[in-house]
Coordinates of C-alpha atoms in Angstrom, one line a residue:
X1 CA 59.1 56.9 -76.4
X2 CA 56.9 54.9 -74.0
X3 CA 53.9 52.7 -75.0
X4 CA 51.3 55.4 -74.1
X5 CA 52.9 58.0 -76.2
X6 CA 53.3 55.5 -79.1
X7 CA 49.6 54.6 -78.9
X8 CA 48.6 58.3 -78.9
X9 CA 50.7 59.0 -82.0
X10 CA 49.1 56.0 -83.6
X11 CA 45.6 57.4 -82.8
X12 CA 46.5 60.8 -84.3
X13 CA 47.9 59.1 -87.5
X14 CA 44.7 57.0 -87.7
X15 CA 42.5 60.1 -87.5
X16 CA 44.5 61.9 -90.1
X17 CA 44.4 58.9 -92.4
X18 CA 40.6 58.7 -92.0
X19 CA 40.2 62.4 -92.6
X20 CA 42.4 62.1 -95.7
X21 CA 40.5 59.2 -97.1
X22 CA 37.2 60.9 -96.4
X23 CA 38.3 64.1 -98.1
X24 CA 39.4 62.1 -101.2
X25 CA 36.1 60.2 -101.4
X26 CA 34.1 63.4 -100.9
X27 CA 36.0 65.2 -103.6
X28 CA 35.4 62.4 -106.0
X29 CA 31.7 62.4 -105.0
X30 CA 31.5 66.1 -105.4
X31 CA 31.0 67.0 -101.7
X32 CA 34.3 67.5 -99.8
X33 CA 32.8 68.2 -96.4
X34 CA 30.4 65.3 -96.7
X35 CA 33.3 62.9 -97.1
X36 CA 35.1 64.3 -94.0
X37 CA 31.9 64.2 -91.9
X38 CA 31.3 60.6 -93.0
X39 CA 34.9 59.6 -92.1
X40 CA 34.5 61.2 -88.6
X41 CA 31.2 59.4 -88.0
X42 CA 32.7 56.1 -88.9
X43 CA 35.7 56.7 -86.6
X44 CA 33.3 57.7 -83.8
X45 CA 31.2 54.5 -84.3
X46 CA 34.4 52.4 -84.2
X47 CA 35.4 54.0 -80.8
X48 CA 31.9 53.5 -79.4
X49 CA 32.2 49.8 -80.4
X50 CA 35.5 49.6 -78.6
X51 CA 34.1 51.3 -75.5
X52 CA 31.1 48.9 -75.5
X53 CA 33.5 45.9 -75.7
X54 CA 35.6 47.3 -72.8
X55 CA 32.5 47.9 -70.7
X56 CA 31.1 44.4 -71.3
X57 CA 34.5 42.9 -70.3
X58 CA 34.7 45.0 -67.2
X59 CA 31.2 43.7 -66.2
X60 CA 32.0 40.1 -67.0
X61 CA 35.8 39.9 -66.6
X62 CA 35.5 36.8 -64.3
X63 CA 34.2 34.8 -67.3
X64 CA 34.9 36.8 -70.4
X65 CA 38.3 37.3 -72.2
X66 CA 39.6 40.9 -72.6
X67 CA 38.7 42.5 -76.0
X68 CA 41.2 42.4 -78.8
X69 CA 41.7 46.1 -79.3
X70 CA 44.4 48.1 -81.1
X71 CA 46.1 51.4 -80.5
X72 CA 45.1 53.5 -77.4
X73 CA 42.2 51.2 -76.6
X74 CA 44.5 48.2 -76.6
X75 CA 46.8 50.1 -74.2
X76 CA 43.9 50.9 -71.9
X77 CA 42.8 47.2 -71.9
X78 CA 46.4 46.1 -71.1
X79 CA 46.6 48.5 -68.2
X80 CA 43.3 47.3 -66.8
X81 CA 44.4 43.7 -67.1
X82 CA 47.6 44.3 -65.2
X83 CA 45.7 46.1 -62.4
X84 CA 43.2 43.3 -62.2
X85 CA 45.9 40.7 -62.0
X86 CA 47.8 42.7 -59.3
X87 CA 44.6 43.1 -57.3
X88 CA 43.8 39.4 -57.6
X89 CA 47.3 38.5 -56.5
X90 CA 47.2 40.7 -53.4
X91 CA 43.6 39.5 -52.6
X92 CA 44.8 35.9 -52.7
X93 CA 47.8 36.8 -50.6
X94 CA 45.7 38.5 -47.9
X95 CA 43.2 35.6 -48.0
X96 CA 46.0 33.1 -47.3
X97 CA 47.4 35.3 -44.5
X98 CA 43.9 35.6 -42.9
X99 CA 43.4 31.8 -43.1
X100 CA 46.8 31.3 -41.5
X101 CA 45.9 33.8 -38.8
X102 CA 42.6 32.1 -38.1
X103 CA 44.3 28.7 -37.9
X104 CA 47.0 30.0 -35.5
X105 CA 44.5 31.7 -33.3
X106 CA 42.2 28.7 -33.3
X107 CA 45.1 26.6 -32.0
X108 CA 45.9 29.0 -29.2
X109 CA 45.1 27.8 -25.7
X110 CA 43.9 31.3 -24.8
X111 CA 40.8 33.0 -26.1
X112 CA 41.0 36.0 -28.5
X113 CA 38.2 38.5 -29.3
X114 CA 38.6 41.4 -31.7
X115 CA 36.7 44.6 -30.8
X116 CA 35.9 47.7 -32.8
X117 CA 36.1 51.2 -31.2
X118 CA 32.6 50.8 -29.9
X119 CA 33.4 47.6 -28.1
X120 CA 31.5 45.5 -30.5
X121 CA 32.7 42.0 -31.4
X122 CA 34.3 41.7 -34.8
X123 CA 35.7 38.2 -34.5
X124 CA 36.6 35.6 -31.9
X125 CA 38.4 32.3 -32.0
X126 CA 37.1 28.9 -30.9
X127 CA 38.5 29.1 -27.3
X128 CA 36.9 32.5 -26.7
X129 CA 33.6 31.0 -27.9
X130 CA 34.0 28.1 -25.4
X131 CA 34.9 30.4 -22.4
X132 CA 32.2 33.0 -23.0
X133 CA 29.6 30.7 -24.6
X134 CA 29.6 32.9 -27.8
X135 CA 27.8 32.1 -31.1
X136 CA 29.1 33.5 -34.4
X137 CA 25.6 33.7 -35.8
X138 CA 24.1 35.5 -32.7
X139 CA 26.9 37.4 -31.0
X140 CA 29.0 39.0 -33.8
X141 CA 28.4 42.7 -33.8
X142 CA 27.2 42.8 -30.2
X143 CA 28.9 44.9 -27.4
X144 CA 31.2 42.7 -25.3
X145 CA 30.0 44.4 -22.1
X146 CA 26.4 43.4 -22.9
X147 CA 27.5 39.8 -22.9
X148 CA 29.9 39.8 -20.0
X149 CA 27.8 41.6 -17.4
X150 CA 30.3 41.9 -14.5
X151 CA 31.0 45.3 -12.8
X152 CA 34.7 44.6 -12.5
X153 CA 35.0 43.8 -16.2
X154 CA 32.9 46.8 -17.2
X155 CA 35.1 49.1 -15.1
X156 CA 38.3 47.6 -16.6
X157 CA 36.9 47.9 -20.1
X158 CA 36.1 51.6 -19.6
X159 CA 39.0 52.5 -17.3
X160 CA 41.8 52.9 -19.9
X161 CA 44.4 51.1 -17.8
X162 CA 45.1 47.8 -19.5
X163 CA 48.7 47.0 -18.2
X164 CA 47.4 44.4 -15.8
X165 CA 44.6 41.8 -16.4
X166 CA 41.4 41.7 -14.5
X167 CA 40.1 38.3 -13.1
X168 CA 36.3 38.0 -13.4
X169 CA 34.0 35.3 -12.0
X170 CA 31.5 34.0 -14.6
X171 CA 28.7 31.5 -14.1
X172 CA 28.2 30.4 -17.7
X173 CA 27.2 27.5 -17.5
X174 CA 29.5 26.6 -14.5
X175 CA 31.5 28.8 -12.2
X176 CA 34.7 29.9 -14.0
X177 CA 37.3 32.6 -13.3
X178 CA 38.5 34.3 -16.5
X179 CA 41.5 36.6 -16.7
X180 CA 40.8 39.4 -19.3
X181 CA 43.5 41.6 -20.7
X182 CA 42.9 44.3 -23.4
X183 CA 45.5 45.2 -26.0
X184 CA 45.1 48.3 -28.1
X185 CA 46.3 48.2 -31.7
X186 CA 45.7 50.0 -35.0
X187 CA 43.3 52.9 -35.2
X188 CA 41.4 52.5 -31.9
X189 CA 41.1 48.7 -32.4
X190 CA 41.3 46.4 -29.4
X191 CA 42.2 42.8 -28.9
X192 CA 40.8 41.1 -25.8
X193 CA 42.8 38.1 -24.5
X194 CA 41.0 35.5 -22.3
X195 CA 42.5 32.8 -20.1
X196 CA 40.8 30.3 -17.8
X197 CA 42.4 30.8 -14.4
X198 CA 39.8 28.8 -12.4
X199 CA 42.4 26.2 -11.2
X200 CA 44.9 28.9 -10.2
X201 CA 42.2 30.9 -8.3
X202 CA 41.0 27.9 -6.5
X203 CA 44.5 26.7 -5.5
X204 CA 45.2 30.2 -4.3
X205 CA 42.1 30.2 -2.2
X206 CA 42.9 26.8 -0.8
X207 CA 46.4 28.1 0.1
X208 CA 44.9 31.2 1.9
X209 CA 42.4 29.0 3.7
X210 CA 45.1 26.6 4.8
X211 CA 47.3 29.4 6.1
X212 CA 44.5 31.1 8.0
X213 CA 43.2 27.8 9.5
X214 CA 46.7 26.5 10.4
X215 CA 47.7 29.9 11.9
X216 CA 44.5 30.0 14.0
X217 CA 45.0 26.4 15.2
X218 CA 48.6 27.0 16.1
X219 CA 48.0 30.1 18.1
X220 CA 46.3 28.4 21.1
X221 CA 48.9 25.6 21.8
X222 CA 51.7 28.1 21.2
X223 CA 50.1 30.4 23.8
X224 CA 50.1 27.6 26.3
X225 CA 53.7 26.7 25.6
X226 CA 54.7 30.4 25.9
X227 CA 52.9 30.6 29.3
X228 CA 54.7 27.6 30.7
X229 CA 58.0 28.9 29.5
X230 CA 57.4 32.2 31.1
X231 CA 56.7 30.5 34.4
X232 CA 59.8 28.3 34.1
X233 CA 62.0 31.3 33.4
X234 CA 60.7 33.0 36.6
X235 CA 62.0 30.0 38.7
X236 CA 65.4 31.0 40.2
X237 CA 66.4 27.4 40.6
X238 CA 66.8 26.6 36.9
X239 CA 70.5 26.7 37.0
X240 CA 72.0 25.5 33.7
X241 CA 68.5 25.3 32.2
X242 CA 68.1 29.0 32.4
X243 CA 69.8 29.7 29.1
X244 CA 67.9 27.0 27.1
X245 CA 64.6 28.2 28.5
X246 CA 65.4 31.8 27.6
X247 CA 66.2 30.7 24.1
X248 CA 62.9 28.7 23.9
X249 CA 61.0 31.8 25.0
X250 CA 62.7 33.9 22.3
X251 CA 61.9 31.4 19.6
X252 CA 58.3 31.0 20.9
X253 CA 57.9 34.8 20.8
X254 CA 59.2 34.8 17.2
X255 CA 56.7 32.0 16.2
X256 CA 53.9 34.0 17.9
X257 CA 54.8 37.1 15.8
X258 CA 54.9 35.0 12.6
X259 CA 51.4 33.6 13.4
X260 CA 50.0 37.0 14.2
X261 CA 51.4 38.4 10.9
X262 CA 49.9 35.4 9.0
X263 CA 46.5 35.9 10.6
X264 CA 46.7 39.6 9.8
X265 CA 47.7 38.9 6.2
X266 CA 44.9 36.4 5.9
X267 CA 42.4 39.0 7.2
X268 CA 43.6 41.4 4.5
X269 CA 43.4 38.8 1.8
X270 CA 39.9 37.7 2.8
X271 CA 38.4 40.7 0.8
X272 CA 40.4 42.1 -2.1
X273 CA 37.9 44.9 -2.8
X274 CA 38.4 48.5 -2.0
X275 CA 37.3 49.9 1.3
X276 CA 35.7 53.2 2.2
X277 CA 36.8 53.7 5.8
X278 CA 36.9 57.0 7.7
X279 CA 39.3 60.0 8.0
X280 CA 42.7 59.1 9.6
X281 CA 44.9 61.6 11.3
X282 CA 48.2 60.6 9.7
X283 CA 50.1 63.3 11.6
X284 CA 49.0 61.8 15.0
X285 CA 49.7 58.3 13.7
X286 CA 53.3 59.3 12.6
X287 CA 53.9 60.9 16.0
X288 CA 52.8 57.7 17.8
X289 CA 55.0 55.6 15.6
X290 CA 58.0 57.8 16.5
X291 CA 57.2 57.5 20.2
X292 CA 57.1 53.7 19.9
X293 CA 60.5 53.6 18.2
X294 CA 62.1 55.8 20.9
X295 CA 60.6 53.6 23.6
X296 CA 62.7 50.6 22.5
X297 CA 65.8 49.7 24.5
X298 CA 67.9 50.0 21.3
X299 CA 66.9 52.5 18.7
X300 CA 68.4 54.8 16.0
X301 CA 69.8 58.1 17.4
X302 CA 67.6 60.3 15.3
X303 CA 63.9 59.6 14.6
X304 CA 62.3 62.6 12.8
X305 CA 58.8 63.1 11.6
X306 CA 57.9 65.7 8.9
X307 CA 54.3 66.5 8.3
X308 CA 53.9 68.7 5.3
X309 CA 50.1 68.3 4.7
X310 CA 47.1 68.7 7.0
X311 CA 45.0 66.4 4.8
X312 CA 43.6 63.3 6.4
X313 CA 43.7 59.9 4.7
X314 CA 40.4 58.1 4.2
X315 CA 40.7 54.4 5.0
X316 CA 40.7 51.6 7.5
X317 CA 42.7 53.0 10.5
X318 CA 43.8 49.5 11.8
X319 CA 45.0 48.5 8.3
X320 CA 46.9 51.7 7.6
X321 CA 48.4 51.6 11.1
X322 CA 49.6 48.1 10.4
X323 CA 51.2 49.1 7.1
X324 CA 52.9 52.2 8.4
X325 CA 54.0 50.4 11.6
X326 CA 55.7 47.6 9.6
X327 CA 57.6 50.2 7.5
X328 CA 58.8 52.1 10.6
X329 CA 59.6 48.9 12.5
X330 CA 61.7 47.6 9.6
X331 CA 63.6 50.9 9.4
X332 CA 64.3 50.9 13.1
X333 CA 65.4 47.3 13.2
X334 CA 67.9 47.6 10.3
X335 CA 69.3 51.1 11.1
X336 CA 72.3 51.2 13.5
X337 CA 72.1 53.0 16.8
X338 CA 74.0 56.0 15.4
X339 CA 71.8 56.1 12.3
X340 CA 68.6 58.1 11.5
X341 CA 65.0 57.3 10.5
X342 CA 63.0 60.0 8.7
X343 CA 59.2 59.7 8.4
X344 CA 57.4 62.1 6.0
X345 CA 53.8 62.8 5.1
X346 CA 52.9 65.1 2.2
X347 CA 50.3 65.6 -0.5
X348 CA 50.2 67.0 -4.0
X349 CA 48.1 66.8 -7.2
X350 CA 48.8 63.1 -7.5
X351 CA 47.6 62.2 -4.0
X352 CA 49.0 61.5 -0.6
X353 CA 52.4 60.1 0.2
X354 CA 53.9 58.5 3.3
X355 CA 57.6 57.7 3.2
X356 CA 60.0 56.1 5.6
X357 CA 63.7 56.7 5.0
X358 CA 66.6 55.1 6.9
X359 CA 70.4 55.1 6.9
X360 CA 70.7 51.4 7.2
X361 CA 72.8 49.0 5.1
X362 CA 70.5 49.3 2.0
X363 CA 69.3 46.6 -0.3
X364 CA 70.9 45.5 -3.6
X365 CA 68.9 45.9 -6.8
X366 CA 68.4 42.2 -7.5
X367 CA 66.3 41.8 -4.3
X368 CA 63.9 44.8 -4.8
X369 CA 61.3 43.1 -7.1
X370 CA 60.8 40.3 -4.6
X371 CA 60.7 42.2 -1.3
X372 CA 56.9 42.1 -1.0
X373 CA 56.8 38.3 -1.4
X374 CA 55.8 36.3 1.7
X375 CA 58.8 35.1 3.8
X376 CA 61.3 36.6 1.4
X377 CA 64.4 37.8 3.2
X378 CA 67.4 39.6 1.8
X379 CA 69.6 38.3 4.7
X380 CA 67.8 35.3 6.4
X381 CA 70.4 35.1 9.2
X382 CA 70.1 38.8 10.1
X383 CA 66.3 38.7 9.8
X384 CA 66.1 35.9 12.3
X385 CA 68.3 37.8 14.7
X386 CA 66.1 40.9 14.5
X387 CA 62.9 38.8 14.9
X388 CA 61.5 39.5 11.5
X389 CA 58.8 37.2 10.1
X390 CA 59.3 38.0 6.5
X391 CA 55.6 39.1 6.1
X392 CA 55.8 42.8 6.9
X393 CA 56.1 44.1 3.4
X394 CA 53.5 41.6 2.1
X395 CA 51.1 43.1 4.7
X396 CA 52.0 46.6 3.5
X397 CA 51.4 45.7 -0.1
X398 CA 47.9 44.2 0.6
X399 CA 46.9 47.1 2.8
X400 CA 47.9 49.6 0.1
X401 CA 46.1 47.5 -2.5
X402 CA 42.9 47.7 -0.5
X403 CA 43.2 51.5 -0.4
X404 CA 44.0 51.9 -4.1
X405 CA 47.6 52.7 -3.4
X406 CA 51.0 51.3 -4.3
X407 CA 54.4 50.8 -2.6
X408 CA 57.6 52.4 -4.1
X409 CA 61.0 51.1 -2.9
X410 CA 64.2 53.0 -3.5
X411 CA 67.3 51.4 -2.1
X412 CA 70.9 50.7 -2.9
X413 CA 73.5 48.8 -0.9
X414 CA 75.4 51.1 1.4
X415 CA 73.1 54.1 1.2
X416 CA 70.0 53.2 3.1
X417 CA 66.4 52.7 1.9
X418 CA 63.3 54.7 1.3
X419 CA 59.8 53.1 1.3
X420 CA 57.0 55.3 0.0
X421 CA 53.3 54.6 0.1
X422 CA 51.4 56.5 -2.6
X423 CA 47.6 57.0 -2.2
X424 CA 45.3 58.4 -4.9
X425 CA 43.9 61.9 -4.5
X426 CA 40.3 60.6 -3.8
X427 CA 41.7 59.1 -0.6
X428 CA 42.5 62.5 0.8
X429 CA 40.3 64.8 2.9
X430 CA 41.2 68.4 3.5
X431 CA 41.6 69.4 7.1
X432 CA 38.8 71.9 7.2
X433 CA 36.4 69.4 5.6
X434 CA 37.5 66.7 8.1
X435 CA 37.0 69.1 11.0
X436 CA 33.5 70.0 10.1
X437 CA 32.5 66.4 9.3

């Protein structure tokens, strides 16, 4: 028998004993029921006293000792004491964990802000307070988008796509660039990570400015050198110097292409924001790209264009032309003369898609993540032979970024490559609408 059942039996026996004693005393006093009533009244008074003692202890348990009760009341007091001790143990444990969490987040080099489902600040560490100039007394409970009033940050906060951070320029109190990344956890709770990337942004801007200025300054002297070499190569009396001059012309042309690509890439990077543009006839552009490939002295045997959508693409025509031209040019250069190049334009519910597929040597998997890096080459020797600058796919990536699109690469060694440009549906304009516009 457990302690609860034992205590209950003890209570029953005590009631029976009290009734028996009351009955005997009442019988001796000449009133049997008066004795029983008196015994029950005394027992009720004793229980009320025990209840009062328990109530007083529950109200003052932090300073008072638990009452010394017997029977069922003693068992109730023991249960409450155990629950109180267990609660105090877990509370102390959670308090220690929270203190350790606060110490660890305070030591982090990045800022941390906890947000509730409404975007209100629940807590932030010391670094976040420094980066955003936050005050615990004034800013706790306020909405984060009321404190960081930047359109890019507000769009990121409400967009629902948090896989990549957003870099925001802030002027509090000096100019800073902060990278924000939101992490969802728990029941619609969010953790906002902050990192000061001012130095990285400025170094990147310096690099872009240097590349743009250096490319611009190199273009003029290189044009002069190319002009002299062209005149020299036209002289029939060069003799043995003919071959070196021809090689110098080839290398000069290659340097000119690299500089032109650098200038084009710098122009794309000068403004990273989205562009509106105008309707572009992708079918006509694809047909022109096919004609350019077939006009080459050496080209793949089959160059096919498949236009499966009459929708126009809204964007900057020169930028889109550059991106598509780089993809088709790469496919033509790396596809053998007996191979094929397939250009396709189609649309669906996800948006518009432009793909270039070739039957060239293909690219192994370890190279795919780095293909859009500047000057990255899978086979440097072969790229130099074909006159590649190593900037074509970087230009494609930036052009797509400006149009809200992305580049997908599917390739494997020995089975060719497919480069697909994906554009969002808001970049499409139906043919009938474009015709009436």
